[in-house]
Short mmCIF file of C-alpha atoms and ligand atoms in Angstrom, two decimals:
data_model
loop_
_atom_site.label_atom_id
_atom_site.label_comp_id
_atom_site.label_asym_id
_atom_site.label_seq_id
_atom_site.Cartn_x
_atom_site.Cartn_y
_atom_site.Cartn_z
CA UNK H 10 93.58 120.09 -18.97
CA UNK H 11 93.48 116.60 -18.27
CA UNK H 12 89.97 114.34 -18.31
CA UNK H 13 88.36 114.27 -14.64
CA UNK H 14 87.73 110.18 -14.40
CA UNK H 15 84.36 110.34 -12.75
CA UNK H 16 83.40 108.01 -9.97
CA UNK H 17 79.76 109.16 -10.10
CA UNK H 18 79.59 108.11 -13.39
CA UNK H 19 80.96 104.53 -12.77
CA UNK H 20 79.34 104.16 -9.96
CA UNK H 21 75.95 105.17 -11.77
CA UNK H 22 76.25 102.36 -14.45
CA UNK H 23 77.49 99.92 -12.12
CA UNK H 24 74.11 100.70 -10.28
CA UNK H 25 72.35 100.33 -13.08
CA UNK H 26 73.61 97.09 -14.19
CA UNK H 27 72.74 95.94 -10.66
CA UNK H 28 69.37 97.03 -10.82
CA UNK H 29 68.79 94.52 -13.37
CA UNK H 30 70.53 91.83 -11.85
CA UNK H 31 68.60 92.09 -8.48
CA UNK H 32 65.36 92.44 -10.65
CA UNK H 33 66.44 89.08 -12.24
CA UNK H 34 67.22 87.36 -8.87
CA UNK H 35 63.93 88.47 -7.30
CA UNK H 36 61.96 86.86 -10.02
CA UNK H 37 63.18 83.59 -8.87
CA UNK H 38 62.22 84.06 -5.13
CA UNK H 39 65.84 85.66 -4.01
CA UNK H 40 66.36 89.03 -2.38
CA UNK H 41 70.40 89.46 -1.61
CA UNK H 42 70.87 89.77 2.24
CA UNK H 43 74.24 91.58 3.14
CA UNK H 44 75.64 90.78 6.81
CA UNK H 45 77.62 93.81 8.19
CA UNK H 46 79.80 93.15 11.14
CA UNK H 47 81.09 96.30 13.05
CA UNK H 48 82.66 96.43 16.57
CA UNK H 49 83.58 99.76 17.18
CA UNK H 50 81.21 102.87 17.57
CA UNK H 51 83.91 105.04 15.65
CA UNK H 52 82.52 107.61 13.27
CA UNK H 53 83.93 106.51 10.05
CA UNK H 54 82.83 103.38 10.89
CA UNK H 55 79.22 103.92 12.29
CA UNK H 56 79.06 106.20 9.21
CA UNK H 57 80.12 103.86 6.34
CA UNK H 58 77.98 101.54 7.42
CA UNK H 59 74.64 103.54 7.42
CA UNK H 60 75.55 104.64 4.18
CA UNK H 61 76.02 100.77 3.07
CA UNK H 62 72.59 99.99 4.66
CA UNK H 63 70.89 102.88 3.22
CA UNK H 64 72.31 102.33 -0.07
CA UNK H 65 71.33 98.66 0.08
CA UNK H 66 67.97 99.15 1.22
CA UNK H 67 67.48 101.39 -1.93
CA UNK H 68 68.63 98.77 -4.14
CA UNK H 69 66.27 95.77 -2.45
CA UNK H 70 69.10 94.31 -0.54
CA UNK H 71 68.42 92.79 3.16
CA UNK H 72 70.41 94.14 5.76
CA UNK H 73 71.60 92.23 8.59
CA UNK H 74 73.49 94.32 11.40
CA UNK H 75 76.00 92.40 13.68
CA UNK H 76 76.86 94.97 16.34
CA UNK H 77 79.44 94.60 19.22
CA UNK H 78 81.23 96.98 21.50
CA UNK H 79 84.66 97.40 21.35
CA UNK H 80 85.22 95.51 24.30
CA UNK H 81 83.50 92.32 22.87
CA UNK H 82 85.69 88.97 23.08
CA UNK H 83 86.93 87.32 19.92
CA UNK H 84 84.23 84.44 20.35
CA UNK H 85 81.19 86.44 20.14
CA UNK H 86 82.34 87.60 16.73
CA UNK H 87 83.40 84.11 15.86
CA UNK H 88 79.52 83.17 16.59
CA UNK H 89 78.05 85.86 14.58
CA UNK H 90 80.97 84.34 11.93
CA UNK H 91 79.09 81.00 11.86
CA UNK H 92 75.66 82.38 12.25
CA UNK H 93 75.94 84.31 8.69
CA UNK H 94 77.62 80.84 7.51
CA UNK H 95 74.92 79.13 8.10
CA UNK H 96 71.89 81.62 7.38
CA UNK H 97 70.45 81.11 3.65
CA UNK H 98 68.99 84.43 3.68
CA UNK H 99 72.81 85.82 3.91
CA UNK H 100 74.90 85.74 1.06
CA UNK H 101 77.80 87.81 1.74
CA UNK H 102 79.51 89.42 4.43
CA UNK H 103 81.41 92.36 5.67
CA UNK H 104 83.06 93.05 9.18
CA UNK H 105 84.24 96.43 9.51
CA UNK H 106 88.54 96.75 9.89
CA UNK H 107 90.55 97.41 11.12
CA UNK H 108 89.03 95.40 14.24
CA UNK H 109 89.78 97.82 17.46
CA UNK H 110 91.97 97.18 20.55
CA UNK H 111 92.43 93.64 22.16
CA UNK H 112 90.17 92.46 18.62
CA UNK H 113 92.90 93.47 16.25
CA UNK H 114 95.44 90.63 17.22
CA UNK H 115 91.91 87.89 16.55
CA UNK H 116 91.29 89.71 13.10
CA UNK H 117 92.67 87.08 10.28
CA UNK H 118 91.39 84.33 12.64
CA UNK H 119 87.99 85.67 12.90
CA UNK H 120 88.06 86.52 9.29
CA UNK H 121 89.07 83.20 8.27
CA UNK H 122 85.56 81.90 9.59
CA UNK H 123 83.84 83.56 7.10
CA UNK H 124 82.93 80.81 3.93
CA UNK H 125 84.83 82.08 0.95
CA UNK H 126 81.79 82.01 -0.53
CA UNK H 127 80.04 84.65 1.27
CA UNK H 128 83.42 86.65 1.54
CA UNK H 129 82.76 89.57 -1.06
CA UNK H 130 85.37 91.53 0.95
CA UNK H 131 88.58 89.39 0.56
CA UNK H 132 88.72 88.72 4.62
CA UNK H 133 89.82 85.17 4.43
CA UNK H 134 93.00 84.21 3.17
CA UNK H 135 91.38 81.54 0.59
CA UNK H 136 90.28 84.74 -1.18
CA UNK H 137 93.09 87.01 -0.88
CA UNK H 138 94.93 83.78 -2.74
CA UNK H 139 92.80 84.51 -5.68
CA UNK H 140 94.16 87.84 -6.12
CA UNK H 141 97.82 86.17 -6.02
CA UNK H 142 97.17 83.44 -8.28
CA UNK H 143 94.98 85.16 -10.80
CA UNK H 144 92.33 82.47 -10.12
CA UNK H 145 89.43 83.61 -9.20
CA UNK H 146 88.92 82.11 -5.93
CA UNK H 147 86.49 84.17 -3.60
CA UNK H 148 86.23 87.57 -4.41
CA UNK H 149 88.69 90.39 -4.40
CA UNK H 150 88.75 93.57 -2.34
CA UNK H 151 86.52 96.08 -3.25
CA UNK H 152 88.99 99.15 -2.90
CA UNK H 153 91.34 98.01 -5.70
CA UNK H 154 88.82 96.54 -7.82
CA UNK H 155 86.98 99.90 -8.00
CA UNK H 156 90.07 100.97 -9.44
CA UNK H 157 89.82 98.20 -12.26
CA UNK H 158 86.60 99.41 -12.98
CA UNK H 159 87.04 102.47 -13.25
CA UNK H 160 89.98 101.64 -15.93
CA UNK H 161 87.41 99.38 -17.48
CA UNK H 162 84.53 102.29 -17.69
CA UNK H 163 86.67 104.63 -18.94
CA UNK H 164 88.15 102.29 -21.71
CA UNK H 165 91.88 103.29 -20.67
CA UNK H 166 93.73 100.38 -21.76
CA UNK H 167 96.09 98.04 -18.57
CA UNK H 168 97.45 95.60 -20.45
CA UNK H 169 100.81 95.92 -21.79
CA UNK H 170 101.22 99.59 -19.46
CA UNK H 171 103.97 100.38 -16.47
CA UNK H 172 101.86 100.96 -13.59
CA UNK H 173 103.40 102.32 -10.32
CA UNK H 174 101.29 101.74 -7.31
CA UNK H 175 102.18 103.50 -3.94
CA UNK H 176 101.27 102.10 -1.22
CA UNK H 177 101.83 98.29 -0.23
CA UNK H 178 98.92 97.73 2.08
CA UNK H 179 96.71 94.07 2.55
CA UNK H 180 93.37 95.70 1.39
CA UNK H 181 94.42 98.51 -1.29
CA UNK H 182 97.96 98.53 -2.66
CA UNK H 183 99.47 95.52 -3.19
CA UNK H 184 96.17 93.52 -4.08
CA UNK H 185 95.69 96.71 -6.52
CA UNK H 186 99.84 95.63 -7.64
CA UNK H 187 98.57 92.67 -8.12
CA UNK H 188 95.10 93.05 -9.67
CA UNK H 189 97.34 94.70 -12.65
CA UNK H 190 99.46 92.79 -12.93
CA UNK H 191 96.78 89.99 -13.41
CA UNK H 192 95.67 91.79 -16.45
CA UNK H 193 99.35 91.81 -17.75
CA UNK H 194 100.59 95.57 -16.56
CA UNK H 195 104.18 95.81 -15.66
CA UNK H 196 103.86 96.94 -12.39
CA UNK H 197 106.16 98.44 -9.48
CA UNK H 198 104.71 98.70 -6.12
CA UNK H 199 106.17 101.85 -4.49
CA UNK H 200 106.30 102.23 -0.60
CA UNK H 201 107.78 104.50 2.00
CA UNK H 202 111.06 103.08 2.15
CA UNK H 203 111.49 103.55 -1.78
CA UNK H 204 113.84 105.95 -3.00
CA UNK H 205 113.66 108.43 -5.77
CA UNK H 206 109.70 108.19 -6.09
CA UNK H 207 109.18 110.51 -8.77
CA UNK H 208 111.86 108.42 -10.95
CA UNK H 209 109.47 105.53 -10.97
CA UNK H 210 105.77 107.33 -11.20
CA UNK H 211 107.39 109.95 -14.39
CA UNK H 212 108.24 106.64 -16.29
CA UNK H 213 104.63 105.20 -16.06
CA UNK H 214 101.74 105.26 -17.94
CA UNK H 215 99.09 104.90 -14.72
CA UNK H 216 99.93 105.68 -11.16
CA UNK H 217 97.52 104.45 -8.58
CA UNK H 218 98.46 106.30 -5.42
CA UNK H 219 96.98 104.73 -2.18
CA UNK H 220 99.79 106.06 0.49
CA UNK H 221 97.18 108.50 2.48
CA UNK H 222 99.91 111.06 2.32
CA UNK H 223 98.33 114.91 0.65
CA UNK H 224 100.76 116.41 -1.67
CA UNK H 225 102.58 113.37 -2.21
CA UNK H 226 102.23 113.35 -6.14
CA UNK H 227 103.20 117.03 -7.43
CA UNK H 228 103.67 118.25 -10.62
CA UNK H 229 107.40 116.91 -10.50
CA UNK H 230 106.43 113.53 -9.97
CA UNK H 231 104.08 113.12 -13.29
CA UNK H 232 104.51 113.33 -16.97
CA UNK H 233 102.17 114.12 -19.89
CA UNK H 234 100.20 111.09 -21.49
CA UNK H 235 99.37 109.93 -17.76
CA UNK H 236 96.55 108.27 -16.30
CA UNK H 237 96.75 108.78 -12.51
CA UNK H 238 94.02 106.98 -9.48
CA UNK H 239 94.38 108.89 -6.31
CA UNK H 240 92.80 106.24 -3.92
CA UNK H 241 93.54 108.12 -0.65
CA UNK H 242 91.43 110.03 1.41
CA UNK H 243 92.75 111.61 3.98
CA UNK H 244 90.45 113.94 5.96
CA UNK H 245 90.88 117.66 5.46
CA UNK H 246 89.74 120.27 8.21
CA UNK H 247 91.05 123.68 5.96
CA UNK H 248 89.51 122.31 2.58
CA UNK H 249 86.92 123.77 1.24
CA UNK H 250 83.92 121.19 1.04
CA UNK H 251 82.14 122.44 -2.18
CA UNK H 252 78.87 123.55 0.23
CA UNK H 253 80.70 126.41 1.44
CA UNK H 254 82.05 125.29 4.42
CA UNK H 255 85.14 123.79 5.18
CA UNK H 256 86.40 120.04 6.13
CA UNK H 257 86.45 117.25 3.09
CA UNK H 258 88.64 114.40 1.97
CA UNK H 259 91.92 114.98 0.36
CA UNK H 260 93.89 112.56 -1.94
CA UNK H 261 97.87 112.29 -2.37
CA UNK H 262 97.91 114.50 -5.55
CA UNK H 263 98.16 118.15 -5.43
CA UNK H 264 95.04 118.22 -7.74
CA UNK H 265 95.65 121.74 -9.49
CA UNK H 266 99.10 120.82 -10.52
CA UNK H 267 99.04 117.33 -11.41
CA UNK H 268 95.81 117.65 -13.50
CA UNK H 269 97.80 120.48 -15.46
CA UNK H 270 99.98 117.83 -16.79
CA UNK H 271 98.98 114.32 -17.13
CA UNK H 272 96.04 113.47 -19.20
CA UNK H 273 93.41 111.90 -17.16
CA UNK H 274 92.65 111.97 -13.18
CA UNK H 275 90.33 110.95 -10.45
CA UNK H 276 88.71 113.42 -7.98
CA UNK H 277 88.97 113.52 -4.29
CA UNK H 278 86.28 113.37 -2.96
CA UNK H 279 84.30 112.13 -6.54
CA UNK H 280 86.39 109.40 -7.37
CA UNK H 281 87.18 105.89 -6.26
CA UNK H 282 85.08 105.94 -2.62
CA UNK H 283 81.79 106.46 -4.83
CA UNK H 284 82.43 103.59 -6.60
CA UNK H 285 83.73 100.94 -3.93
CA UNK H 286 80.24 100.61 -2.28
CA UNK H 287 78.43 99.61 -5.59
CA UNK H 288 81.41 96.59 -6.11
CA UNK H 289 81.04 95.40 -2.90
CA UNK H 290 76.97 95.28 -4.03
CA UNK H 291 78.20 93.94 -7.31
CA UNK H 292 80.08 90.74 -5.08
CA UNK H 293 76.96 90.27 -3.23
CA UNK H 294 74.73 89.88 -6.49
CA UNK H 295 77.08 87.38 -7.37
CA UNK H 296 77.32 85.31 -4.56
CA UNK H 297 73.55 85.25 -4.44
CA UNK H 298 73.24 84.04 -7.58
CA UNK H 299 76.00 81.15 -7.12
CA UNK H 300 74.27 80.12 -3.61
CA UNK H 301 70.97 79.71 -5.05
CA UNK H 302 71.58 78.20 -8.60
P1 NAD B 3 98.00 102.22 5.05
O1 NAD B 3 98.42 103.30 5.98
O2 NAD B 3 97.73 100.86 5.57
O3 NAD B 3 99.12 102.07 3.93
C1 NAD B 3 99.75 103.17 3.34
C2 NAD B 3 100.85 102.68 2.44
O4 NAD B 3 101.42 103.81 1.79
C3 NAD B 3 101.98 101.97 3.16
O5 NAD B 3 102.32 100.80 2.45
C4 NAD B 3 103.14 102.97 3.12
O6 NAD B 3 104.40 102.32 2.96
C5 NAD B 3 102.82 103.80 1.89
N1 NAD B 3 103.28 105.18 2.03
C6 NAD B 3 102.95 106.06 3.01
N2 NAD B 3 103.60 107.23 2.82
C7 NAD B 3 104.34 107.08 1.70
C8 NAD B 3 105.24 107.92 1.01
N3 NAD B 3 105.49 109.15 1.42
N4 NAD B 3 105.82 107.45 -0.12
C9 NAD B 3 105.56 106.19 -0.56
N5 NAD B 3 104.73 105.34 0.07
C10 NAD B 3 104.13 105.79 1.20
O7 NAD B 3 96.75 102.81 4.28
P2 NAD B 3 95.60 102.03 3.42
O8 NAD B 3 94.64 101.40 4.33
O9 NAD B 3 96.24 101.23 2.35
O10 NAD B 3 94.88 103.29 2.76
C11 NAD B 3 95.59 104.15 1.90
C12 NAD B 3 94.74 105.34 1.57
O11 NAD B 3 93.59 104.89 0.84
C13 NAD B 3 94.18 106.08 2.79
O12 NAD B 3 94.12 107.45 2.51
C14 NAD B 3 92.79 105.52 2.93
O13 NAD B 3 91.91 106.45 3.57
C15 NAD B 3 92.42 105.34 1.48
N6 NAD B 3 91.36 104.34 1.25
C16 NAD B 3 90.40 104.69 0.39
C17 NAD B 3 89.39 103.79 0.11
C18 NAD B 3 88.34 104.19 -0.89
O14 NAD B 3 87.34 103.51 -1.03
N7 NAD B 3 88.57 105.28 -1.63
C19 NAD B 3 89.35 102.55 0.72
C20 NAD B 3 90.39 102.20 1.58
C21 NAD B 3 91.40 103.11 1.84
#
């Protein structure tokens, strides 16, 4: 049976380590203030971010909501841009993608507004050059670094390791690729149009698997000795949800069969969503502390 890597856990000491930082900032007159942008009344959407506020509040984080319908034109959201720019009571930022309709084709030039400085999302594209240089410019996306962590917490070793990523998106796989590769993994960055999948995850020691595609991974596609991430979640009306009802998130692995052979594995739900929220927190601490030294 393989370890279950525990987001709850991570995200529990992450929160704890936060605790203290906040504590620390507070006793020199600053309280963190996160701006959240959102634009579309969608229920993901609406939901993530009262669980970000709620979450925040607990912690002694400010809260500043930056609401617009989904009709809203690209220079209203360009305003709010500048207004959390120029507000010292914000010190990082968040606007809620993908952007909806007519918005979507204004996204990177909205984003690019932000100041890198208060970017603790990756939006602009001074930040996501960070992540490709390995400097650290800005801050990198929470998704993928949640999957760092999580490595880190766990003590399960990157450097020097094949890792096979699937999944080539801006905000989780390739910055993940990349992320690795920073801390010197060999890394191959799978996608839909690669062939003979399971030749490339079988030959590596960590798979991170961010294609939102259930029963992608089986127990064909894995090998003993394997540490595998299972970033998707992909909704799930015929799971069971654990309160006796039915409807939860699924990830790409076929849990009962790939946790039967490899040796350690992440939960879905349980795993990396629990733990993205507290980076993004973890950015914001940081940010607050370099705008106010
Ligand atoms: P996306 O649709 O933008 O990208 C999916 C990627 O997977 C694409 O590059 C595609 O080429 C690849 N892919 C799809 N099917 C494949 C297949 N059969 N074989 C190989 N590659 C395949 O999705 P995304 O925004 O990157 O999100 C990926 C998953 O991660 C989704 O399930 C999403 O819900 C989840 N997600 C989770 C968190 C979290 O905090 N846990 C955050 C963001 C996204």
């Amino acid at each position: 049976m393989a370890k279950i890597l525990s987001g709850k856990e991570v995200a529990s000491s992450l929160e704890a380590k936060l605790k203290e930082d906040i504590a620390a900032l507070k006793s020199r007159g600053v309280t963190p203030g996160l701006a959240i942008i959102r634009a579309t009344d969608s229920r993901p959407m609406l939901s993530y971010e009262n669980n970000a506020a709620l979450r925040a509040s607990r912690l002694g984080i400010d809260v500043f909501k930056y609401s617009f319908p989904e009709n809203a034109c690209k220079d209203e959201l360009i305003k709010a841009v500048e207004e959390i720019n120029a507000d010292r009571n914000i010190h990082g930022c968040i606007m809620l993608r993908p952007l909806p309709g007519e918005l979507r084709t204004h996204e990177k030039e909205i984003s690019n507004r932000l100041t890198p400085e208060k970017d603790i999302d990756c939006m602009t594209d001074i930040s996501f050059g960070g992540v490709f240089t390995g400097k650290s410019t800005g801050f990198p996306p929470c998704t993928p670094q949640a999957v760092i962590e999580l490595l880190d917490h766990y003590a399960i070793a990157i450097e020097g390791k094949r890792a096979a990523v699937i999944g080539r998106s801006l905000i989780v796989g390739r910055p993940a690729a990349l992320m690795l590769l920073n801390r010197n993994a060999t890394v191959t960055l799978c996608h839909k149009k690669t062939k003979d999948l399971s030749s490339i995850t079988k030959e590596s020691d960590i798979i991170v698997s961010a294609a939102g595609c259930p029963g992608l991974l089986t127990k064909e596609n894995v090998s003993p000795g394997q540490v595998v991430i299972d970033v998707s979640t992909t909704w799930d009306e015929k799971k069971p949800n654990g309160s006796g009802g039915f409807g939860t998130f699924t990830g790409d692995a076929v849990f009962e069969e790939v946790e039967s052979v490899v040796d350690a594995i992440t939960p879905v739900p349980g795993g990396i969503g629990m733990i993205t929220i507290y980076v993004l927190f973890k950015h914001l601490i940081e940010a607050a502390d370099n705008l106010t030294k």
